[in-house]
mmCIF file of C-alpha atoms in Angstrom:
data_model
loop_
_atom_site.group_PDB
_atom_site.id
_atom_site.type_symbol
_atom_site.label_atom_id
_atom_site.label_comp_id
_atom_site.label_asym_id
_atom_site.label_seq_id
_atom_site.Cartn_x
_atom_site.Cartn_y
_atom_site.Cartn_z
ATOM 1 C CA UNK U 445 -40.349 9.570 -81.318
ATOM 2 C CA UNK U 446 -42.215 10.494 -77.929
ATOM 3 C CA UNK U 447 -39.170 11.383 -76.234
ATOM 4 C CA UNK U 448 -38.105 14.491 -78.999
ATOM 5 C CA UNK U 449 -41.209 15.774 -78.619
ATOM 6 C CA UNK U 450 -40.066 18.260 -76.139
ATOM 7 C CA UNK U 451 -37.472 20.032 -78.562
ATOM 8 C CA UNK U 452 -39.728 22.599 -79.819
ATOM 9 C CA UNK U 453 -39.811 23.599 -83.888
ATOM 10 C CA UNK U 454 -37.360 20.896 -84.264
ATOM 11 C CA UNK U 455 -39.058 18.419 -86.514
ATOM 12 C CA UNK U 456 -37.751 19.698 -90.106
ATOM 13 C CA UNK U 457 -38.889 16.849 -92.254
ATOM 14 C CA UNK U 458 -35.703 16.103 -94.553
ATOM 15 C CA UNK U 459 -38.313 17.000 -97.232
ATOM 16 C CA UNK U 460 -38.247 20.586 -96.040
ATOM 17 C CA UNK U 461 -35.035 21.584 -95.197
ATOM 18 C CA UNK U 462 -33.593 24.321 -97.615
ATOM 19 C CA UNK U 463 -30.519 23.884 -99.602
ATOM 20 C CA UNK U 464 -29.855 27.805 -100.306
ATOM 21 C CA UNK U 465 -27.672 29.345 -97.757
ATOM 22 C CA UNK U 466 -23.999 28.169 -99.013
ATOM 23 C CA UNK U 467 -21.162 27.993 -96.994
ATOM 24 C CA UNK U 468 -19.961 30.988 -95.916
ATOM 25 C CA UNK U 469 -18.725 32.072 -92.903
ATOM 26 C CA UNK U 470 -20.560 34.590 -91.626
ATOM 27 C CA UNK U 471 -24.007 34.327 -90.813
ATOM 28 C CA UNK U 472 -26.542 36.523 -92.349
ATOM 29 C CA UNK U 473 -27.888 37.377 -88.055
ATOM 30 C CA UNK U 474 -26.808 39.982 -85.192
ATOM 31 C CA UNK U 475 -23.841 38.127 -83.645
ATOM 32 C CA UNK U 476 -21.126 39.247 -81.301
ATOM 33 C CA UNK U 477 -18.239 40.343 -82.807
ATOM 34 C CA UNK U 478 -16.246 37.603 -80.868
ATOM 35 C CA UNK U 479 -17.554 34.175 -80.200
ATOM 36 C CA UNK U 480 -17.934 33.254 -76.488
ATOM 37 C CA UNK U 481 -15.143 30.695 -75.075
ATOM 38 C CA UNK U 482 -17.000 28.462 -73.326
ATOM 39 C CA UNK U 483 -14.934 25.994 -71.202
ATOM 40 C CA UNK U 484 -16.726 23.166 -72.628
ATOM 41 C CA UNK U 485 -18.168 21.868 -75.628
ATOM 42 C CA UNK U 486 -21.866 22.270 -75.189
ATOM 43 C CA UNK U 487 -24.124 21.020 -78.126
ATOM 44 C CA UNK U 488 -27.371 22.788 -79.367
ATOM 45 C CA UNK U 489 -29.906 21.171 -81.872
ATOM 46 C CA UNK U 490 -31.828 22.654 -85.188
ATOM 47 C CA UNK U 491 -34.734 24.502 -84.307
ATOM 48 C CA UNK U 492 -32.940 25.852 -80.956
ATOM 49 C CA UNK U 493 -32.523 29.107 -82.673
ATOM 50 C CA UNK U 494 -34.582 29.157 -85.384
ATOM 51 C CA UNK U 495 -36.604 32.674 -84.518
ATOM 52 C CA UNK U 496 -32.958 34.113 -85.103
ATOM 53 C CA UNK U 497 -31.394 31.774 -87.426
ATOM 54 C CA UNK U 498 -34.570 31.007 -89.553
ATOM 55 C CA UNK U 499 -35.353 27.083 -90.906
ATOM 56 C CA UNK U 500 -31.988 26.250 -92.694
ATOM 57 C CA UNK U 501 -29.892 23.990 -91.475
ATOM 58 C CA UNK U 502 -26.723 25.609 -92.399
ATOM 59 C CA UNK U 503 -27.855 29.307 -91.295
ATOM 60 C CA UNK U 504 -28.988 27.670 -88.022
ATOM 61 C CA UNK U 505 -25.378 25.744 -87.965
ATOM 62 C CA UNK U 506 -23.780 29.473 -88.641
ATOM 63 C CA UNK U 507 -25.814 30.977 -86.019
ATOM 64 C CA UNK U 508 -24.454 28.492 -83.597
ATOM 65 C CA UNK U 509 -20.820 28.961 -84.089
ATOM 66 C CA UNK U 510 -21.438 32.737 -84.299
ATOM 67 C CA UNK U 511 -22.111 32.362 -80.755
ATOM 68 C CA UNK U 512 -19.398 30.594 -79.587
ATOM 69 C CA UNK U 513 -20.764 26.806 -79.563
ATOM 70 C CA UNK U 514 -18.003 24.261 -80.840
ATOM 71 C CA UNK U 515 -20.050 21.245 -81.344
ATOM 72 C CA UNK U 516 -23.626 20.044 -82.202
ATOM 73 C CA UNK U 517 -26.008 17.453 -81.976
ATOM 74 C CA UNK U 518 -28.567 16.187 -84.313
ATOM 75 C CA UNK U 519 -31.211 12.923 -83.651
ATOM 76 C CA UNK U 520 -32.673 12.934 -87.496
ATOM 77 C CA UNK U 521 -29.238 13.150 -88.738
ATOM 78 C CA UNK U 522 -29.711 9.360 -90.137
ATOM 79 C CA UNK U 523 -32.373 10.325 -91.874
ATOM 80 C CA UNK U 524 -31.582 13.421 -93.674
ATOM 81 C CA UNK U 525 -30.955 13.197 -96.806
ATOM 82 C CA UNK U 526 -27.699 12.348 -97.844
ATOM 83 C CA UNK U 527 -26.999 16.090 -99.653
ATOM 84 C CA UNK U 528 -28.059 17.749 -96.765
ATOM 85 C CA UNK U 529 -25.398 15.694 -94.406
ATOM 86 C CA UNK U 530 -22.804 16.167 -96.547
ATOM 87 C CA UNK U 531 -23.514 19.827 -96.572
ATOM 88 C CA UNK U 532 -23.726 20.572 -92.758
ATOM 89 C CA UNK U 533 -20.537 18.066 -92.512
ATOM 90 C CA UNK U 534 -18.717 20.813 -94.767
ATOM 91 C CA UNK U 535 -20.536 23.629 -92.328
ATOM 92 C CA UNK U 536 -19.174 22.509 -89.290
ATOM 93 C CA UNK U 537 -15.283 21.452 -90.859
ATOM 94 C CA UNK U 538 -15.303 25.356 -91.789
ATOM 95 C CA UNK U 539 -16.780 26.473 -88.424
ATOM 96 C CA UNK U 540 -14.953 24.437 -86.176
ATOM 97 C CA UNK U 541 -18.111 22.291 -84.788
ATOM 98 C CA UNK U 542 -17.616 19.122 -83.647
ATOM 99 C CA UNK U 543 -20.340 16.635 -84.311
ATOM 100 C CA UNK U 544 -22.159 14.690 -81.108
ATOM 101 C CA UNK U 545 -24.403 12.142 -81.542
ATOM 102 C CA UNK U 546 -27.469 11.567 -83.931
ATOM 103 C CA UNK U 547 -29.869 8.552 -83.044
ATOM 104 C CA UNK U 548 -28.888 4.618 -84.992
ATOM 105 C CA UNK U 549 -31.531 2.976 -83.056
ATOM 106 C CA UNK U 550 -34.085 4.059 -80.929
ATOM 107 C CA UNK U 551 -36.819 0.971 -80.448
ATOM 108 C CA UNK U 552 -40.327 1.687 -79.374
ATOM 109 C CA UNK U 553 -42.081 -1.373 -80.266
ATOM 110 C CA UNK U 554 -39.576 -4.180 -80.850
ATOM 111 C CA UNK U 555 -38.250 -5.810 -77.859
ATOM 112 C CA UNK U 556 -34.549 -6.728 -78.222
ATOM 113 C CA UNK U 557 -34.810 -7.854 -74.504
ATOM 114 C CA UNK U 558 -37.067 -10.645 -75.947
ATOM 115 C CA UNK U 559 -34.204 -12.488 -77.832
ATOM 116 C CA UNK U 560 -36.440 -12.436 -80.930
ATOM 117 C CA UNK U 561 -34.425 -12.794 -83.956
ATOM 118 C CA UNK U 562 -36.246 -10.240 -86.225
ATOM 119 C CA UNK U 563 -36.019 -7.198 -83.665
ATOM 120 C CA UNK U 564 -32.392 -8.264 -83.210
ATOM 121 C CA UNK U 565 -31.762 -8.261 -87.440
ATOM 122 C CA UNK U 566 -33.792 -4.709 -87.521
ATOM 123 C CA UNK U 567 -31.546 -3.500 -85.081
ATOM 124 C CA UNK U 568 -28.315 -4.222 -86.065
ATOM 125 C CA UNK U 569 -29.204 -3.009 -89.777
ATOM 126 C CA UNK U 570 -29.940 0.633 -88.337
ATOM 127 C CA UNK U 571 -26.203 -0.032 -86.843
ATOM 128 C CA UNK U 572 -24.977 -1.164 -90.510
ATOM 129 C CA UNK U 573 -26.825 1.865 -92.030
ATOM 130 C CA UNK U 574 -25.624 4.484 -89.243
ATOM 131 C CA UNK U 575 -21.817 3.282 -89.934
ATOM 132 C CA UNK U 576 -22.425 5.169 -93.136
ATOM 133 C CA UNK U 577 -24.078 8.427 -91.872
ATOM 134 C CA UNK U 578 -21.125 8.214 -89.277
ATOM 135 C CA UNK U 579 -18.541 9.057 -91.881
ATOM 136 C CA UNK U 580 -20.381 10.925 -93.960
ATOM 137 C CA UNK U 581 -20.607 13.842 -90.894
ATOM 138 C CA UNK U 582 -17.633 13.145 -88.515
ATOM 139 C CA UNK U 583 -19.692 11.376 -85.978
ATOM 140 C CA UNK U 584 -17.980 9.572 -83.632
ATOM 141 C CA UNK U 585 -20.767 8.344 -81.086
ATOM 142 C CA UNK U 586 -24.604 7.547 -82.014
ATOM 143 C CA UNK U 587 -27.379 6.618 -79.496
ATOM 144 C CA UNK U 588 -28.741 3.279 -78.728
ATOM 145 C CA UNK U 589 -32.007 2.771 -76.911
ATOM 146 C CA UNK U 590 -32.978 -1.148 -76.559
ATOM 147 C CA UNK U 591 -36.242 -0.779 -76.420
ATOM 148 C CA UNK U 592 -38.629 -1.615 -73.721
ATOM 149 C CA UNK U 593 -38.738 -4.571 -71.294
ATOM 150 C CA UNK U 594 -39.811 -7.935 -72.849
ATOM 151 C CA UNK U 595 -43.386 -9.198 -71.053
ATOM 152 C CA UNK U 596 -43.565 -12.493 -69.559
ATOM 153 C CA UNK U 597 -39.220 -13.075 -69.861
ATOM 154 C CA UNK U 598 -37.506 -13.347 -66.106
ATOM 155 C CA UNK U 599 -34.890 -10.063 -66.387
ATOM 156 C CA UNK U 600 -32.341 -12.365 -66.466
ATOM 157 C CA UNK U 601 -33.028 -13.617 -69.630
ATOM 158 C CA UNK U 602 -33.857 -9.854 -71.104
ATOM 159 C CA UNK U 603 -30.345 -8.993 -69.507
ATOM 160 C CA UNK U 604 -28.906 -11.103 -71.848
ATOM 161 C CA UNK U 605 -30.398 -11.042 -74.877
ATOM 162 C CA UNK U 606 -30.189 -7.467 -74.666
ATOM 163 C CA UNK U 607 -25.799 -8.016 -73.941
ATOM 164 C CA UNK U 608 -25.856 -10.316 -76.612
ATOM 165 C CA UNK U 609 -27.217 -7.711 -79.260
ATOM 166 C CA UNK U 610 -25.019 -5.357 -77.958
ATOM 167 C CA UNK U 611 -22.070 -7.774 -78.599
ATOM 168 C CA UNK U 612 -22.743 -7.857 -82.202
ATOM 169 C CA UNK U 613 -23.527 -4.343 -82.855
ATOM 170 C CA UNK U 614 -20.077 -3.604 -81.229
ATOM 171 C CA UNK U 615 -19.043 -6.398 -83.655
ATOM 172 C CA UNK U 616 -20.439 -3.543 -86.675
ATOM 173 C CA UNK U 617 -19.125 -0.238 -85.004
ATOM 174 C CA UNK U 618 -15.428 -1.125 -83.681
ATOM 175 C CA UNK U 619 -13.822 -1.306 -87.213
ATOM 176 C CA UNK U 620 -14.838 1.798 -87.771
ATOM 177 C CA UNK U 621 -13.721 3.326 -84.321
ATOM 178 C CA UNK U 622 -17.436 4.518 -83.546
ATOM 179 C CA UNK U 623 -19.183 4.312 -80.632
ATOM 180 C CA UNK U 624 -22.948 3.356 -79.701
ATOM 181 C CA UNK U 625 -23.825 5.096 -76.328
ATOM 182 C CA UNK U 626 -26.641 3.603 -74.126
ATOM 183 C CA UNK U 627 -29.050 6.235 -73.060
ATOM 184 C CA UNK U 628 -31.285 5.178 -69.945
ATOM 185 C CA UNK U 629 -34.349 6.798 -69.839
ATOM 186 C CA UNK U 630 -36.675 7.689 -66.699
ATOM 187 C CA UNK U 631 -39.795 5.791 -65.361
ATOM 188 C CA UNK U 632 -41.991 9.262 -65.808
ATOM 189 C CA UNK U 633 -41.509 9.866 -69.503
ATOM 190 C CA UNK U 634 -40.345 6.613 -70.880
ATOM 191 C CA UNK U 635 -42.833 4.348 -68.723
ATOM 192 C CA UNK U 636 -41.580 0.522 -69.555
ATOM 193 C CA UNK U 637 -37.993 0.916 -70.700
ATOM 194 C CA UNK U 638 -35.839 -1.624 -70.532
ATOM 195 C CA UNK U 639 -32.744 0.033 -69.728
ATOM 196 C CA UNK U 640 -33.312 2.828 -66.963
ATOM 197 C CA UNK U 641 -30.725 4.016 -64.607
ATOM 198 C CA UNK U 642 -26.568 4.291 -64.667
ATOM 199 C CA UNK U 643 -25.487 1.149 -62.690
ATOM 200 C CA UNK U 644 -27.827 -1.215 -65.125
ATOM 201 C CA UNK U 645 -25.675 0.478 -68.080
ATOM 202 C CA UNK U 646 -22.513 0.013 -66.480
ATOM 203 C CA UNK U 647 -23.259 -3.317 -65.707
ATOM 204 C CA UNK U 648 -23.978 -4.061 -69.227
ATOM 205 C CA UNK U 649 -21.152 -2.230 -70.694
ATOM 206 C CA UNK U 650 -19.140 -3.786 -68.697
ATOM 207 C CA UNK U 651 -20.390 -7.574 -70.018
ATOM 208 C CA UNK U 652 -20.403 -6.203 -73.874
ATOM 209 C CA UNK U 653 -16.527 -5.293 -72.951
ATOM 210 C CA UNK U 654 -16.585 -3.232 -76.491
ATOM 211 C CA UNK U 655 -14.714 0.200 -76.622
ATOM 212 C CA UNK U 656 -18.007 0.430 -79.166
ATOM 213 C CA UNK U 657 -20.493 0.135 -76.453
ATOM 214 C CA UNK U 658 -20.227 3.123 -73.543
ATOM 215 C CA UNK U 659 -22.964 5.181 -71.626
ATOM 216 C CA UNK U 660 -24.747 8.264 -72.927
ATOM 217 C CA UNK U 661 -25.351 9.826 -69.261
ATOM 218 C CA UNK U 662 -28.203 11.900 -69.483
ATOM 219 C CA UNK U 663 -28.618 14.402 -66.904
ATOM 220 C CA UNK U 664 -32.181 15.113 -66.983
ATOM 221 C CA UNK U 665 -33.278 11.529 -67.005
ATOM 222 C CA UNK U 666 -31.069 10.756 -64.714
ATOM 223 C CA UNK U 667 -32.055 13.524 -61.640
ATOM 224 C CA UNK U 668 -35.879 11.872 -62.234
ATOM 225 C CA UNK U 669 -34.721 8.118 -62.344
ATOM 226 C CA UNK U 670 -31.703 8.287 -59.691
ATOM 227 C CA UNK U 671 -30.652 12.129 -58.250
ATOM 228 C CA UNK U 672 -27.156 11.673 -56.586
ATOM 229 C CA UNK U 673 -26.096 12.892 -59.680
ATOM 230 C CA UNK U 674 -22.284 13.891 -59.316
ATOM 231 C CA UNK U 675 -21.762 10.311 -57.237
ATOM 232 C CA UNK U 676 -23.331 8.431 -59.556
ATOM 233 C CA UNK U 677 -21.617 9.822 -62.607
ATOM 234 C CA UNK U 678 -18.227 8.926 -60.667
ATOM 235 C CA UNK U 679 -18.879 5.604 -60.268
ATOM 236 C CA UNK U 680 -19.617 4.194 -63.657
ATOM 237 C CA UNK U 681 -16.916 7.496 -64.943
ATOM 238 C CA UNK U 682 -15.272 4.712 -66.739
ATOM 239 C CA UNK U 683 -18.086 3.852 -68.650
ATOM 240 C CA UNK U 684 -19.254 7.009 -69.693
ATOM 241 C CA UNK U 685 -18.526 8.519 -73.159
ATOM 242 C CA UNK U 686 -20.778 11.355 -74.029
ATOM 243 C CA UNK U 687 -22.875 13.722 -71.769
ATOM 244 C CA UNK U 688 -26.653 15.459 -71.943
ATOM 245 C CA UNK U 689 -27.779 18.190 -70.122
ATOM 246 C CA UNK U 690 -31.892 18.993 -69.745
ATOM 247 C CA UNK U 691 -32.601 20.933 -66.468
ATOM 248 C CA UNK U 692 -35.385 19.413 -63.780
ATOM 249 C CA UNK U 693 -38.740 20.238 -64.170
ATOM 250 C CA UNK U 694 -39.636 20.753 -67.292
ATOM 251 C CA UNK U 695 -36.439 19.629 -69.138
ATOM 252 C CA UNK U 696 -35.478 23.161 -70.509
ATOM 253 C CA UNK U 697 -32.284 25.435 -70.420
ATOM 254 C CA UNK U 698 -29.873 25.283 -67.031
ATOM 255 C CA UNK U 699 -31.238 27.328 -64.429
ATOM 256 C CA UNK U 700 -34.889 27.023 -64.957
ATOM 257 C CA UNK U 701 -35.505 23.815 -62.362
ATOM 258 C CA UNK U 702 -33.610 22.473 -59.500
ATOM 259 C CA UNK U 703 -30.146 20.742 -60.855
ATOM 260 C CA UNK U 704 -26.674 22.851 -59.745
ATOM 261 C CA UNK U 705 -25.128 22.785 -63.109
ATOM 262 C CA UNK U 706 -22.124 24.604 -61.601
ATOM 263 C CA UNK U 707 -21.334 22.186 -59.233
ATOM 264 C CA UNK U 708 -22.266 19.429 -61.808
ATOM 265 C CA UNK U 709 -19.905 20.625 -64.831
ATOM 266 C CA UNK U 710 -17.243 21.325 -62.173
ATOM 267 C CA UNK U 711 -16.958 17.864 -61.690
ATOM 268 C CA UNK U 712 -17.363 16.660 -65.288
ATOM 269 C CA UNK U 713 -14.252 19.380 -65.677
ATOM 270 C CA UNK U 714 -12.039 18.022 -63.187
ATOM 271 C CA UNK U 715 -12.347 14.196 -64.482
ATOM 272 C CA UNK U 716 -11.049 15.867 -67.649
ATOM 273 C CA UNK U 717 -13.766 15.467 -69.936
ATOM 274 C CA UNK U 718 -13.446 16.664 -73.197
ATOM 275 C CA UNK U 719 -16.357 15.492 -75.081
ATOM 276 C CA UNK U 720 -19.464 16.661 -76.646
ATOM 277 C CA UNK U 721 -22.584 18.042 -73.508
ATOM 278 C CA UNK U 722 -25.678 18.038 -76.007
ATOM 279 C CA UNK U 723 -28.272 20.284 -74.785
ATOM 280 C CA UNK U 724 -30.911 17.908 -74.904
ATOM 281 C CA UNK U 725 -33.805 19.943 -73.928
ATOM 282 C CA UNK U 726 -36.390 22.804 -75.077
ATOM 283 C CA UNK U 727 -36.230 26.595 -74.393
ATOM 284 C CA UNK U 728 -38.279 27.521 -71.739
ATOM 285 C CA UNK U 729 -39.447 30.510 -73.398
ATOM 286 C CA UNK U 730 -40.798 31.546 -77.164
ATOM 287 C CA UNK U 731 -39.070 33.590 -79.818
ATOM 288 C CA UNK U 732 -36.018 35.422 -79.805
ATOM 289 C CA UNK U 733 -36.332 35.981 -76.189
ATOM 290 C CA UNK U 734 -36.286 32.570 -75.747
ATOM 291 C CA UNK U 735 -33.069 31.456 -77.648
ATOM 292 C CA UNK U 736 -31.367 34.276 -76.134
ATOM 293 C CA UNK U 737 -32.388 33.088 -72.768
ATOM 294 C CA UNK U 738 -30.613 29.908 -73.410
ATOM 295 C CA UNK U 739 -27.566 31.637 -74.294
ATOM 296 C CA UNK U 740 -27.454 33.550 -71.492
ATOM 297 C CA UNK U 741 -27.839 29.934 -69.342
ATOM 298 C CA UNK U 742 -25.070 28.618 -70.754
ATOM 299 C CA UNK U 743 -22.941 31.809 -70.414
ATOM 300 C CA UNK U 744 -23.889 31.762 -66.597
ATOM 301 C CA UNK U 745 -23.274 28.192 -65.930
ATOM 302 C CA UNK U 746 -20.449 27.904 -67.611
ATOM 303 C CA UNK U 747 -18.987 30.207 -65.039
ATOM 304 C CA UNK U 748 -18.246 27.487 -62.598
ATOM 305 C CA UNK U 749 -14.491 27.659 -62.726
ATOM 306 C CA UNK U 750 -14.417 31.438 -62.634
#
């Protein structure tokens, strides 16, 4: 997928990924001697600290919680094979990482805005199939992206065929207490989504009317698509169940473009959040260097209520 392009050394085939490391504790890599307490639960992905960790999953997973990170986020977790979920589910039980979100449906082609019946069947088997993958790591939220707008149908039209979809994946996620969060995408990278900025996902979460269906609010997309970040998170709040962070330009680590994440997670702190912030972006630099750099961001921004 075009959009997970930017996460650098990420793309370990489920082909490739070793099955060696076991499940200790301790990672095999320099870590502090005490984790770092962040305030909240920010989520790296594999291959963010691979030049330290090296290319397993669970060494990587290791690395992570040696460093004080309490949750993690994986897109290709649906299609991993099913031994190596069930063995970074075990990983982060005994490490104390929560899981975030891995991708059920992410349409490139297919136009659910179209109303066509066999985009609308393909998408609600990824939902069946995800249900599954759910369990099987302790996910409680997955992301949805609808796909792009449907040529030739009035929006009104797409607006609902798009809610009605919605409505039935809902239908496959809420007896299962999961969640499907709606990621809008910007105009620069994603050039012909159909679902784009925060008030169009409120507005449909709002028609779906599913505890299953809720807004992945997407930081970096969002200061291209929208800016006004901190207002417009407040007013669809309501509708918002997980977070992702990706700094502006460039979509790398916090404090390498132009967003205030200290003013930003301040806010996200006082409404009380307690979810999963996936750091949904590359490191800015190579190497070790690199991943320690991205450390060191979160470190400093996580200083806002110091």
């Amino acid at each position: 997928m075009k959009r997970r392009n930017f996460i650098q050394k990420t793309a370990l085939s489920t082909g490739a990924i070793s099955m060696g490391s076991g499940l200790s504790y301790a990672s095999p890599f320099a870590s502090p001697k005490e984790p770092y307490k962040f305030n909240l639960k920010y989520a790296p992905h594999l291959g963010m600290f691979e030049s330290h960790a090296g290319k397993d999953p669970i060494d990587q997973l290791n690395f992570m919680a040696d460093q004080g990170f309490t949750a993690f986020e994986d897109n290709k977790m649906r299609t991993r094979d099913v031994a190596v979920q069930e063995k970074m589910a075990q990983t982060m039980e005994k490490r104390g990482i929560e899981m975030g979100v891995f991708v059920a449906v992410f349409l490139k082609e297919g136009h659910v805005a179209s109303g066509d019946s066999e985009n609308r069947k393909a998408f609600l088997a990824h939902c069946k199939e995800s249900v599954e993958v759910a369990k099987r790591v302790n996910a409680k939220w997955m992301t949805v992206v609808p796909g792009n707008v449907a040529p030739k149908i009035k929006e009104g039209y797409q607006r609902a065929n798009v809610i009605e979809t919605l409505k039935q994946a809902s239908a496959v996620f809420e007896p299962h207490n999961l969640t499907m969060v709606l990621e809008p995408l910007n105009f620069f990278n994603h050039p012909g989504a159909f679902l784009t900025d925060s008030p169009q996902a409120y507005e449909i979460c709002k028609a779906v009317n599913s505890p299953s269906c809720k807004i992945l609010f997407d930081i970096y997309h969002q200061q291209i698509q929208e800016g006004n970040l901190i207002p417009n998170m407040e007013a669809c709040w309501d509708e918002i169940a997980y977070i992702q962070i990706g700094d502006n330009p460039g979509r790398n680590e916090p404090t390498t473009g132009e967003i205030n994440f200290w003013n930003v997670l301040k806010f996200i702190k006082e409404k009380g959040y307690n979810g999963v912030l996936g750091m949904e972006h590359g490191n800015s630099r190579p190497d070790k260097e690199g991943e320690q750099a991205v450390i060191q961001a979160y470190k400093n921004i996580d200083s806002f209520s110091h």
